[in-house]
PDB file of C-alpha atoms in Angstrom:
ATOM      1  CA  UNK A   1      -6.073  -0.772  29.606  1.00 68.00           C
ATOM      2  CA  UNK A   2      -7.625   2.373  31.012  1.00 79.00           C
ATOM      3  CA  UNK A   3     -10.808   2.384  28.941  1.00 86.00           C
ATOM      4  CA  UNK A   4     -13.922   0.686  30.224  1.00 92.00           C
ATOM      5  CA  UNK A   5     -15.808  -1.715  27.989  1.00 93.00           C
ATOM      6  CA  UNK A   6     -18.420   0.926  27.134  1.00 94.00           C
ATOM      7  CA  UNK A   7     -15.779   3.580  26.416  1.00 93.00           C
ATOM      8  CA  UNK A   8     -13.840   1.197  24.204  1.00 93.00           C
ATOM      9  CA  UNK A   9     -16.879   0.215  22.123  1.00 93.00           C
ATOM     10  CA  UNK A  10     -17.858   3.851  21.667  1.00 91.00           C
ATOM     11  CA  UNK A  11     -14.329   4.963  20.714  1.00 89.00           C
ATOM     12  CA  UNK A  12     -14.006   2.305  18.002  1.00 89.00           C
ATOM     13  CA  UNK A  13     -17.608   2.488  16.807  1.00 87.00           C
ATOM     14  CA  UNK A  14     -18.380  -1.122  17.751  1.00 90.00           C
ATOM     15  CA  UNK A  15     -22.004  -1.911  18.489  1.00 90.00           C
ATOM     16  CA  UNK A  16     -23.097  -4.227  21.269  1.00 92.00           C
ATOM     17  CA  UNK A  17     -24.324  -6.679  18.642  1.00 91.00           C
ATOM     18  CA  UNK A  18     -20.965  -6.658  16.829  1.00 90.00           C
ATOM     19  CA  UNK A  19     -19.125  -7.208  20.087  1.00 92.00           C
ATOM     20  CA  UNK A  20     -21.309 -10.229  20.898  1.00 91.00           C
ATOM     21  CA  UNK A  21     -20.799 -11.631  17.385  1.00 89.00           C
ATOM     22  CA  UNK A  22     -17.038 -11.637  18.003  1.00 89.00           C
ATOM     23  CA  UNK A  23     -17.579 -14.245  20.722  1.00 89.00           C
ATOM     24  CA  UNK A  24     -14.848 -13.141  23.159  1.00 90.00           C
ATOM     25  CA  UNK A  25     -15.506 -11.895  26.643  1.00 93.00           C
ATOM     26  CA  UNK A  26     -14.272  -8.496  27.779  1.00 94.00           C
ATOM     27  CA  UNK A  27     -12.166 -10.267  30.415  1.00 95.00           C
ATOM     28  CA  UNK A  28     -10.409 -12.348  27.742  1.00 95.00           C
ATOM     29  CA  UNK A  29      -9.690  -9.211  25.729  1.00 95.00           C
ATOM     30  CA  UNK A  30      -8.237  -7.477  28.771  1.00 96.00           C
ATOM     31  CA  UNK A  31      -6.059 -10.530  29.391  1.00 96.00           C
ATOM     32  CA  UNK A  32      -4.769 -10.294  25.807  1.00 96.00           C
ATOM     33  CA  UNK A  33      -4.045  -6.578  26.258  1.00 96.00           C
ATOM     34  CA  UNK A  34      -2.109  -7.232  29.494  1.00 96.00           C
ATOM     35  CA  UNK A  35      -0.089 -10.071  27.978  1.00 97.00           C
ATOM     36  CA  UNK A  36       0.711  -8.065  24.876  1.00 97.00           C
ATOM     37  CA  UNK A  37       1.693  -4.968  26.838  1.00 97.00           C
ATOM     38  CA  UNK A  38       4.226  -7.077  28.737  1.00 96.00           C
ATOM     39  CA  UNK A  39       5.732  -8.260  25.422  1.00 97.00           C
ATOM     40  CA  UNK A  40       5.829  -4.917  23.615  1.00 97.00           C
ATOM     41  CA  UNK A  41       9.461  -4.203  24.559  1.00 97.00           C
ATOM     42  CA  UNK A  42      10.516  -7.489  22.957  1.00 97.00           C
ATOM     43  CA  UNK A  43       8.510  -6.701  19.831  1.00 98.00           C
ATOM     44  CA  UNK A  44      10.061  -3.253  19.636  1.00 98.00           C
ATOM     45  CA  UNK A  45      13.559  -4.720  19.947  1.00 98.00           C
ATOM     46  CA  UNK A  46      12.822  -7.128  17.074  1.00 97.00           C
ATOM     47  CA  UNK A  47      11.378  -4.260  15.005  1.00 98.00           C
ATOM     48  CA  UNK A  48      14.554  -2.195  15.405  1.00 98.00           C
ATOM     49  CA  UNK A  49      16.740  -5.203  14.614  1.00 98.00           C
ATOM     50  CA  UNK A  50      14.709  -5.985  11.481  1.00 98.00           C
ATOM     51  CA  UNK A  51      14.929  -2.392  10.242  1.00 98.00           C
ATOM     52  CA  UNK A  52      18.673  -2.211  10.900  1.00 97.00           C
ATOM     53  CA  UNK A  53      19.314  -5.466   9.046  1.00 97.00           C
ATOM     54  CA  UNK A  54      17.121  -5.010   5.984  1.00 97.00           C
ATOM     55  CA  UNK A  55      16.104  -1.362   5.532  1.00 97.00           C
ATOM     56  CA  UNK A  56      18.555   1.089   7.068  1.00 95.00           C
ATOM     57  CA  UNK A  57      20.899   2.701   4.520  1.00 94.00           C
ATOM     58  CA  UNK A  58      19.683   0.326   1.805  1.00 95.00           C
ATOM     59  CA  UNK A  59      17.740   2.650  -0.480  1.00 93.00           C
ATOM     60  CA  UNK A  60      19.473   1.388  -3.632  1.00 93.00           C
ATOM     61  CA  UNK A  61      19.040  -2.290  -2.807  1.00 96.00           C
ATOM     62  CA  UNK A  62      15.393  -1.924  -1.756  1.00 96.00           C
ATOM     63  CA  UNK A  63      14.284   0.656  -4.311  1.00 95.00           C
ATOM     64  CA  UNK A  64      12.521   2.543  -1.508  1.00 96.00           C
ATOM     65  CA  UNK A  65      12.367   6.303  -1.186  1.00 93.00           C
ATOM     66  CA  UNK A  66      11.677   6.059   2.566  1.00 94.00           C
ATOM     67  CA  UNK A  67      10.143   3.780   5.193  1.00 95.00           C
ATOM     68  CA  UNK A  68       8.642   3.778   8.667  1.00 95.00           C
ATOM     69  CA  UNK A  69       7.695   1.140  11.197  1.00 97.00           C
ATOM     70  CA  UNK A  70       5.678   0.638  14.344  1.00 97.00           C
ATOM     71  CA  UNK A  71       4.617  -1.846  17.013  1.00 98.00           C
ATOM     72  CA  UNK A  72       0.844  -2.197  17.234  1.00 97.00           C
ATOM     73  CA  UNK A  73      -0.986  -0.302  19.951  1.00 95.00           C
ATOM     74  CA  UNK A  74      -2.814  -2.579  22.492  1.00 96.00           C
ATOM     75  CA  UNK A  75      -6.175  -0.881  21.907  1.00 95.00           C
ATOM     76  CA  UNK A  76      -5.852  -1.330  18.157  1.00 94.00           C
ATOM     77  CA  UNK A  77      -4.967  -4.974  18.737  1.00 96.00           C
ATOM     78  CA  UNK A  78      -8.247  -5.569  20.588  1.00 96.00           C
ATOM     79  CA  UNK A  79     -10.238  -3.643  17.990  1.00 94.00           C
ATOM     80  CA  UNK A  80      -8.698  -5.753  15.224  1.00 93.00           C
ATOM     81  CA  UNK A  81      -9.412  -9.027  17.028  1.00 95.00           C
ATOM     82  CA  UNK A  82     -13.076  -8.058  17.455  1.00 93.00           C
ATOM     83  CA  UNK A  83     -13.373  -6.970  13.824  1.00 90.00           C
ATOM     84  CA  UNK A  84     -11.627 -10.045  12.412  1.00 90.00           C
ATOM     85  CA  UNK A  85     -13.660 -12.435  14.549  1.00 90.00           C
ATOM     86  CA  UNK A  86     -16.809 -10.768  13.265  1.00 86.00           C
ATOM     87  CA  UNK A  87     -15.738 -10.668   9.587  1.00 85.00           C
ATOM     88  CA  UNK A  88     -14.216 -14.161   9.372  1.00 82.00           C
ATOM     89  CA  UNK A  89     -15.222 -16.181  12.383  1.00 76.00           C
ATOM     90  CA  UNK A  90     -14.235 -19.502  10.769  1.00 82.00           C
ATOM     91  CA  UNK A  91     -10.579 -18.444  10.482  1.00 86.00           C
ATOM     92  CA  UNK A  92     -10.355 -16.703  13.841  1.00 88.00           C
ATOM     93  CA  UNK A  93     -12.646 -18.846  15.987  1.00 86.00           C
ATOM     94  CA  UNK A  94      -9.647 -20.638  17.552  1.00 91.00           C
ATOM     95  CA  UNK A  95      -8.029 -17.367  18.646  1.00 93.00           C
ATOM     96  CA  UNK A  96      -7.539 -17.223  22.411  1.00 92.00           C
ATOM     97  CA  UNK A  97      -5.580 -15.190  24.930  1.00 91.00           C
ATOM     98  CA  UNK A  98      -2.908 -17.905  24.776  1.00 94.00           C
ATOM     99  CA  UNK A  99      -2.370 -18.005  20.996  1.00 95.00           C
ATOM    100  CA  UNK A 100      -3.409 -14.579  19.612  1.00 96.00           C
ATOM    101  CA  UNK A 101       0.173 -13.920  18.393  1.00 96.00           C
ATOM    102  CA  UNK A 102      -0.216 -16.751  15.869  1.00 95.00           C
ATOM    103  CA  UNK A 103      -3.286 -15.087  14.350  1.00 96.00           C
ATOM    104  CA  UNK A 104      -2.471 -11.376  14.388  1.00 96.00           C
ATOM    105  CA  UNK A 105       0.381 -11.041  11.898  1.00 96.00           C
ATOM    106  CA  UNK A 106       0.886  -7.276  12.000  1.00 96.00           C
ATOM    107  CA  UNK A 107       1.971  -6.733  15.605  1.00 97.00           C
ATOM    108  CA  UNK A 108       5.082  -5.344  13.914  1.00 98.00           C
ATOM    109  CA  UNK A 109       4.374  -3.324  10.791  1.00 97.00           C
ATOM    110  CA  UNK A 110       6.723  -1.781   8.237  1.00 97.00           C
ATOM    111  CA  UNK A 111       5.626   0.663   5.535  1.00 95.00           C
ATOM    112  CA  UNK A 112       7.952   1.136   2.553  1.00 96.00           C
ATOM    113  CA  UNK A 113       7.378   4.054   0.183  1.00 94.00           C
ATOM    114  CA  UNK A 114       8.286   4.170  -3.499  1.00 92.00           C
ATOM    115  CA  UNK A 115       8.846   7.219  -5.648  1.00 88.00           C
ATOM    116  CA  UNK A 116       7.684   5.353  -8.770  1.00 86.00           C
ATOM    117  CA  UNK A 117       5.350   2.361  -8.880  1.00 85.00           C
ATOM    118  CA  UNK A 118       7.779   0.462 -11.134  1.00 87.00           C
ATOM    119  CA  UNK A 119      10.404   0.487  -8.364  1.00 90.00           C
ATOM    120  CA  UNK A 120       8.325  -2.150  -6.591  1.00 91.00           C
ATOM    121  CA  UNK A 121      10.089  -4.819  -8.699  1.00 93.00           C
ATOM    122  CA  UNK A 122      13.409  -3.835  -7.088  1.00 95.00           C
ATOM    123  CA  UNK A 123      11.958  -4.289  -3.605  1.00 96.00           C
ATOM    124  CA  UNK A 124      10.266  -7.576  -4.466  1.00 96.00           C
ATOM    125  CA  UNK A 125      13.506  -9.064  -5.795  1.00 96.00           C
ATOM    126  CA  UNK A 126      15.340  -7.789  -2.712  1.00 97.00           C
ATOM    127  CA  UNK A 127      12.851  -9.340  -0.289  1.00 97.00           C
ATOM    128  CA  UNK A 128      12.654 -12.768  -1.934  1.00 96.00           C
ATOM    129  CA  UNK A 129      16.451 -12.731  -2.010  1.00 96.00           C
ATOM    130  CA  UNK A 130      16.482 -12.668   1.800  1.00 97.00           C
ATOM    131  CA  UNK A 131      13.232 -14.463   2.708  1.00 97.00           C
ATOM    132  CA  UNK A 132      12.275 -17.819   1.221  1.00 96.00           C
ATOM    133  CA  UNK A 133       9.101 -17.587  -0.868  1.00 95.00           C
ATOM    134  CA  UNK A 134       7.983 -21.224  -0.989  1.00 94.00           C
ATOM    135  CA  UNK A 135       4.220 -21.929  -1.295  1.00 93.00           C
ATOM    136  CA  UNK A 136       4.748 -25.139   0.669  1.00 92.00           C
ATOM    137  CA  UNK A 137       5.572 -23.021   3.715  1.00 92.00           C
ATOM    138  CA  UNK A 138       2.547 -20.716   3.489  1.00 94.00           C
ATOM    139  CA  UNK A 139       0.466 -20.673   6.655  1.00 94.00           C
ATOM    140  CA  UNK A 140      -3.088 -21.846   6.029  1.00 92.00           C
ATOM    141  CA  UNK A 141      -4.032 -22.838   9.570  1.00 93.00           C
ATOM    142  CA  UNK A 142      -2.657 -20.289  12.036  1.00 94.00           C
ATOM    143  CA  UNK A 143      -2.237 -22.812  14.855  1.00 93.00           C
ATOM    144  CA  UNK A 144      -1.321 -26.001  13.024  1.00 92.00           C
ATOM    145  CA  UNK A 145       1.124 -24.379  10.582  1.00 92.00           C
ATOM    146  CA  UNK A 146       2.970 -22.246  13.112  1.00 91.00           C
ATOM    147  CA  UNK A 147       6.630 -23.194  13.510  1.00 87.00           C
ATOM    148  CA  UNK A 148       8.877 -22.252  16.422  1.00 83.00           C
ATOM    149  CA  UNK A 149      11.953 -23.427  14.543  1.00 81.00           C
ATOM    150  CA  UNK A 150      11.729 -22.023  11.014  1.00 83.00           C
ATOM    151  CA  UNK A 151      12.561 -18.367  10.354  1.00 90.00           C
ATOM    152  CA  UNK A 152      13.155 -15.972   7.478  1.00 95.00           C
ATOM    153  CA  UNK A 153      10.464 -17.047   5.080  1.00 96.00           C
ATOM    154  CA  UNK A 154       7.353 -15.469   3.559  1.00 96.00           C
ATOM    155  CA  UNK A 155       4.301 -16.706   5.436  1.00 95.00           C
ATOM    156  CA  UNK A 156       1.539 -15.945   2.925  1.00 95.00           C
ATOM    157  CA  UNK A 157       1.471 -15.346  -0.833  1.00 95.00           C
ATOM    158  CA  UNK A 158       2.314 -11.680  -1.503  1.00 94.00           C
ATOM    159  CA  UNK A 159      -0.872  -9.773  -2.316  1.00 93.00           C
ATOM    160  CA  UNK A 160      -1.420  -6.729  -4.505  1.00 89.00           C
ATOM    161  CA  UNK A 161      -4.372  -4.556  -3.518  1.00 82.00           C
ATOM    162  CA  UNK A 162      -5.261  -2.152  -6.289  1.00 76.00           C
ATOM    163  CA  UNK A 163      -8.086  -0.123  -7.736  1.00 71.00           C
ATOM    164  CA  UNK A 164     -10.040  -1.497 -10.685  1.00 66.00           C
ATOM    165  CA  UNK A 165      -8.477  -0.087 -13.839  1.00 65.00           C
ATOM    166  CA  UNK A 166      -4.999   0.433 -12.368  1.00 68.00           C
ATOM    167  CA  UNK A 167      -1.987  -0.639 -14.413  1.00 68.00           C
ATOM    168  CA  UNK A 168      -1.165  -4.167 -13.203  1.00 73.00           C
ATOM    169  CA  UNK A 169       1.299  -5.474 -15.789  1.00 79.00           C
ATOM    170  CA  UNK A 170       4.348  -4.851 -13.584  1.00 81.00           C
ATOM    171  CA  UNK A 171       3.091  -7.502 -11.119  1.00 84.00           C
ATOM    172  CA  UNK A 172       2.245 -10.318 -13.535  1.00 84.00           C
ATOM    173  CA  UNK A 173       5.758 -11.770 -13.789  1.00 85.00           C
ATOM    174  CA  UNK A 174       6.163 -11.979 -10.020  1.00 87.00           C
ATOM    175  CA  UNK A 175       2.794 -12.548  -8.358  1.00 88.00           C
ATOM    176  CA  UNK A 176      -0.014 -14.953  -9.210  1.00 85.00           C
ATOM    177  CA  UNK A 177      -2.991 -13.207 -10.780  1.00 83.00           C
ATOM    178  CA  UNK A 178      -5.159 -14.814  -8.090  1.00 87.00           C
ATOM    179  CA  UNK A 179      -3.387 -12.553  -5.600  1.00 84.00           C
ATOM    180  CA  UNK A 180      -3.752  -9.312  -7.579  1.00 80.00           C
ATOM    181  CA  UNK A 181      -6.944  -8.034  -6.022  1.00 76.00           C
ATOM    182  CA  UNK A 182      -9.199  -5.262  -7.307  1.00 69.00           C
ATOM    183  CA  UNK A 183     -10.578  -3.169  -4.476  1.00 62.00           C
ATOM    184  CA  UNK A 184     -12.503   0.064  -4.501  1.00 55.00           C
ATOM    185  CA  UNK A 185     -10.620   1.893  -1.779  1.00 58.00           C
ATOM    186  CA  UNK A 186      -7.170   0.414  -1.415  1.00 63.00           C
ATOM    187  CA  UNK A 187      -3.706   0.346  -2.992  1.00 76.00           C
ATOM    188  CA  UNK A 188      -0.755  -1.518  -1.516  1.00 85.00           C
ATOM    189  CA  UNK A 189       1.408  -4.630  -1.866  1.00 93.00           C
ATOM    190  CA  UNK A 190       1.382  -6.802   1.267  1.00 95.00           C
ATOM    191  CA  UNK A 191       3.929  -9.286   2.589  1.00 97.00           C
ATOM    192  CA  UNK A 192       3.996 -11.259   5.831  1.00 97.00           C
ATOM    193  CA  UNK A 193       7.430 -12.565   6.851  1.00 97.00           C
ATOM    194  CA  UNK A 194       8.654 -14.634   9.787  1.00 97.00           C
ATOM    195  CA  UNK A 195      11.645 -13.158  11.594  1.00 96.00           C
ATOM    196  CA  UNK A 196      13.077 -13.884  15.048  1.00 95.00           C
ATOM    197  CA  UNK A 197      10.070 -16.042  15.919  1.00 94.00           C
ATOM    198  CA  UNK A 198       7.416 -13.411  15.145  1.00 96.00           C
ATOM    199  CA  UNK A 199       5.412 -12.274  12.152  1.00 97.00           C
ATOM    200  CA  UNK A 200       6.055  -8.915  10.506  1.00 98.00           C
ATOM    201  CA  UNK A 201       3.772  -7.255   7.976  1.00 97.00           C
ATOM    202  CA  UNK A 202       5.392  -5.216   5.197  1.00 98.00           C
ATOM    203  CA  UNK A 203       3.309  -2.863   3.073  1.00 95.00           C
ATOM    204  CA  UNK A 204       4.758  -1.237  -0.045  1.00 94.00           C
ATOM    205  CA  UNK A 205       3.127   1.850  -1.529  1.00 90.00           C
ATOM    206  CA  UNK A 206       3.994   4.856  -3.618  1.00 88.00           C
ATOM    207  CA  UNK A 207       4.131   8.306  -2.049  1.00 83.00           C
ATOM    208  CA  UNK A 208       0.845   9.200  -3.735  1.00 77.00           C
ATOM    209  CA  UNK A 209      -0.822   6.043  -2.420  1.00 78.00           C
ATOM    210  CA  UNK A 210       0.486   6.753   1.057  1.00 75.00           C
ATOM    211  CA  UNK A 211      -0.892  10.293   1.087  1.00 71.00           C
ATOM    212  CA  UNK A 212      -4.367   9.156   0.109  1.00 67.00           C
ATOM    213  CA  UNK A 213      -4.192   6.040   2.308  1.00 66.00           C
ATOM    214  CA  UNK A 214      -3.290   8.010   5.420  1.00 65.00           C
ATOM    215  CA  UNK A 215      -6.197  10.412   4.949  1.00 66.00           C
ATOM    216  CA  UNK A 216      -8.561   7.538   4.193  1.00 65.00           C
ATOM    217  CA  UNK A 217      -7.411   5.541   7.210  1.00 62.00           C
ATOM    218  CA  UNK A 218      -7.640   8.549   9.516  1.00 64.00           C
ATOM    219  CA  UNK A 219     -11.138   9.574   8.443  1.00 64.00           C
ATOM    220  CA  UNK A 220     -12.886   6.406   7.326  1.00 59.00           C
ATOM    221  CA  UNK A 221     -11.231   3.066   8.007  1.00 58.00           C
ATOM    222  CA  UNK A 222     -12.620   1.173   9.750  1.00 54.00           C
ATOM    223  CA  UNK A 223     -14.884   3.218  11.982  1.00 52.00           C
ATOM    224  CA  UNK A 224     -16.844   5.281   9.433  1.00 60.00           C
ATOM    225  CA  UNK A 225     -16.742   2.975   6.419  1.00 60.00           C
ATOM    226  CA  UNK A 226     -20.536   3.137   6.032  1.00 66.00           C
ATOM    227  CA  UNK A 227     -20.661   6.933   5.700  1.00 69.00           C
ATOM    228  CA  UNK A 228     -21.673   7.593   2.030  1.00 73.00           C
ATOM    229  CA  UNK A 229     -20.387  11.182   1.923  1.00 72.00           C
ATOM    230  CA  UNK A 230     -16.954  10.301   3.318  1.00 68.00           C
ATOM    231  CA  UNK A 231     -16.714   7.301   1.021  1.00 66.00           C
ATOM    232  CA  UNK A 232     -17.409   9.469  -2.021  1.00 68.00           C
ATOM    233  CA  UNK A 233     -14.702  11.896  -0.910  1.00 63.00           C
ATOM    234  CA  UNK A 234     -12.314   8.976  -0.397  1.00 66.00           C
ATOM    235  CA  UNK A 235     -13.087   7.706  -3.891  1.00 70.00           C
ATOM    236  CA  UNK A 236     -12.146  11.095  -5.369  1.00 69.00           C
ATOM    237  CA  UNK A 237      -8.835  11.103  -3.489  1.00 68.00           C
ATOM    238  CA  UNK A 238      -8.228   7.541  -4.628  1.00 67.00           C
ATOM    239  CA  UNK A 239      -8.628   8.516  -8.274  1.00 67.00           C
ATOM    240  CA  UNK A 240      -6.330  11.503  -7.829  1.00 67.00           C
ATOM    241  CA  UNK A 241      -3.609   9.377  -6.245  1.00 64.00           C
ATOM    242  CA  UNK A 242      -3.834   6.868  -9.096  1.00 65.00           C
ATOM    243  CA  UNK A 243      -3.529   9.660 -11.643  1.00 66.00           C
ATOM    244  CA  UNK A 244      -0.544  11.045  -9.720  1.00 65.00           C
ATOM    245  CA  UNK A 245       1.213   7.676  -9.985  1.00 64.00           C
ATOM    246  CA  UNK A 246       0.489   7.452 -13.708  1.00 68.00           C
ATOM    247  CA  UNK A 247       1.881  10.966 -14.234  1.00 68.00           C
ATOM    248  CA  UNK A 248       4.988  10.166 -12.169  1.00 66.00           C
ATOM    249  CA  UNK A 249       5.630   7.015 -14.221  1.00 65.00           C
ATOM    250  CA  UNK A 250       5.147   8.968 -17.457  1.00 66.00           C
ATOM    251  CA  UNK A 251       7.551  11.636 -16.215  1.00 64.00           C
ATOM    252  CA  UNK A 252      10.139   8.950 -15.462  1.00 68.00           C
ATOM    253  CA  UNK A 253       9.833   7.546 -18.991  1.00 68.00           C
ATOM    254  CA  UNK A 254      10.346  11.040 -20.398  1.00 67.00           C
ATOM    255  CA  UNK A 255      13.863  11.022 -18.942  1.00 68.00           C
ATOM    256  CA  UNK A 256      14.989   8.711 -21.753  1.00 68.00           C
ATOM    257  CA  UNK A 257      13.438  10.770 -24.558  1.00 64.00           C
ATOM    258  CA  UNK A 258      16.281  12.291 -26.672  1.00 66.00           C
ATOM    259  CA  UNK A 259      16.475  16.075 -26.391  1.00 64.00           C
ATOM    260  CA  UNK A 260      16.196  16.477 -30.149  1.00 64.00           C
ATOM    261  CA  UNK A 261      12.912  14.525 -30.180  1.00 62.00           C
ATOM    262  CA  UNK A 262      11.305  16.723 -27.554  1.00 62.00           C
ATOM    263  CA  UNK A 263       9.066  19.573 -28.749  1.00 64.00           C
ATOM    264  CA  UNK A 264       9.438  22.584 -26.499  1.00 66.00           C
ATOM    265  CA  UNK A 265       6.332  24.246 -25.146  1.00 58.00           C
ATOM    266  CA  UNK A 266       7.115  27.588 -26.779  1.00 63.00           C
ATOM    267  CA  UNK A 267       7.281  25.887 -30.189  1.00 60.00           C
ATOM    268  CA  UNK A 268       3.523  25.448 -30.016  1.00 55.00           C
ATOM    269  CA  UNK A 269       2.766  29.145 -29.531  1.00 58.00           C
ATOM    270  CA  UNK A 270       5.640  30.620 -31.545  1.00 56.00           C
ATOM    271  CA  UNK A 271       4.201  33.208 -34.004  1.00 52.00           C
ATOM    272  CA  UNK A 272       6.688  32.004 -36.637  1.00 52.00           C
ATOM    273  CA  UNK A 273       6.033  28.364 -37.608  1.00 48.00           C
ATOM    274  CA  UNK A 274       7.106  26.261 -40.553  1.00 50.00           C
ATOM    275  CA  UNK A 275       4.545  25.077 -43.062  1.00 51.00           C
ATOM    276  CA  UNK A 276       4.635  23.204 -46.383  1.00 52.00           C
ATOM    277  CA  UNK A 277       3.973  24.812 -49.758  1.00 50.00           C
ATOM    278  CA  UNK A 278       2.470  22.802 -52.554  1.00 48.00           C
ATOM    279  CA  UNK A 279       5.922  21.604 -53.656  1.00 52.00           C
ATOM    280  CA  UNK A 280       6.750  20.166 -50.249  1.00 52.00           C
ATOM    281  CA  UNK A 281       9.268  22.843 -49.172  1.00 54.00           C
ATOM    282  CA  UNK A 282       9.172  24.293 -45.658  1.00 51.00           C
ATOM    283  CA  UNK A 283       8.520  28.036 -45.328  1.00 53.00           C
ATOM    284  CA  UNK A 284       8.025  30.246 -42.280  1.00 55.00           C
ATOM    285  CA  UNK A 285       4.535  31.668 -41.891  1.00 49.00           C
ATOM    286  CA  UNK A 286       3.714  34.653 -39.724  1.00 52.00           C
ATOM    287  CA  UNK A 287       0.545  33.659 -37.872  1.00 47.00           C
ATOM    288  CA  UNK A 288      -0.093  37.250 -36.824  1.00 48.00           C
ATOM    289  CA  UNK A 289      -0.943  38.086 -40.485  1.00 53.00           C
ATOM    290  CA  UNK A 290      -3.400  35.205 -40.858  1.00 50.00           C
ATOM    291  CA  UNK A 291      -6.983  35.580 -39.686  1.00 52.00           C
ATOM    292  CA  UNK A 292      -8.941  33.589 -42.291  1.00 54.00           C
ATOM    293  CA  UNK A 293      -8.502  30.447 -44.395  1.00 51.00           C
ATOM    294  CA  UNK A 294      -8.057  32.681 -47.444  1.00 58.00           C
ATOM    295  CA  UNK A 295      -5.183  34.486 -45.685  1.00 57.00           C
ATOM    296  CA  UNK A 296      -3.489  31.154 -45.018  1.00 52.00           C
ATOM    297  CA  UNK A 297      -3.805  30.037 -48.670  1.00 52.00           C
ATOM    298  CA  UNK A 298      -2.585  33.405 -49.942  1.00 58.00           C
ATOM    299  CA  UNK A 299       0.429  33.324 -47.586  1.00 55.00           C
ATOM    300  CA  UNK A 300       1.540  29.996 -49.096  1.00 51.00           C
ATOM    301  CA  UNK A 301       0.935  31.051 -52.730  1.00 55.00           C
ATOM    302  CA  UNK A 302       2.870  34.262 -52.184  1.00 58.00           C
ATOM    303  CA  UNK A 303       6.052  32.382 -51.193  1.00 52.00           C
TER     304      UNK A 303
END
């Protein structure tokens, strides 16, 4: 890695105190970066194989509008290790330069995008049809529960990250409510799968969620998460993206409304409308001749 220790800490907004709390030496982190860089070609080969087998030309089966994938950058790997060791030292205290691949489960990442939030059910059924989702195989201890032999299973319970107040009913039949998490600044469904001996993280979002998430990640997460002004702006974008998803879902439901039941926009402003007389019959009324309540009553009595 070309950056010095000081340059790295400054670039990723890590204080000296936070670095010390992580409990890994700079030399150990450099050793991880070197080892990982030597393995990146293998990870990229597995990424391409995974995409070709499960995502490419499978829009109908997956319910996805589009997707993209990546292999994690070495600098971002080190930043994540420091951050995770600081945030949850108990879980990550056993992480070393020899076993970091058993702890960091997003060295390969896939992002699937949905046009409508409800299409997530299609993807979920597709994934559990190809990867075993057995709670007995969930990894609780990253070292002890790692298996060199078993492949093609879901490693952790799928998790739904959503904003408080979002519509969650579509998840209840498929995911435990304990794993439907309310968060202030995040929307996504997360899976970790084991494939070809490595872990792969899959995130599923709508197009609206992706647009907001990319801006939020670029500006705030995780390096400026304490900035109150940026967080307020992020919250506004978050609300807009949620409203966009609700509108898209409503628009999709409108597709099944019979044409004869749909009231055209111009029917609301048409100067000739139908109104009831006292005997219940419908009569056209010219709104351009009515300016007072008395005019309206007279127009009906004159019919």
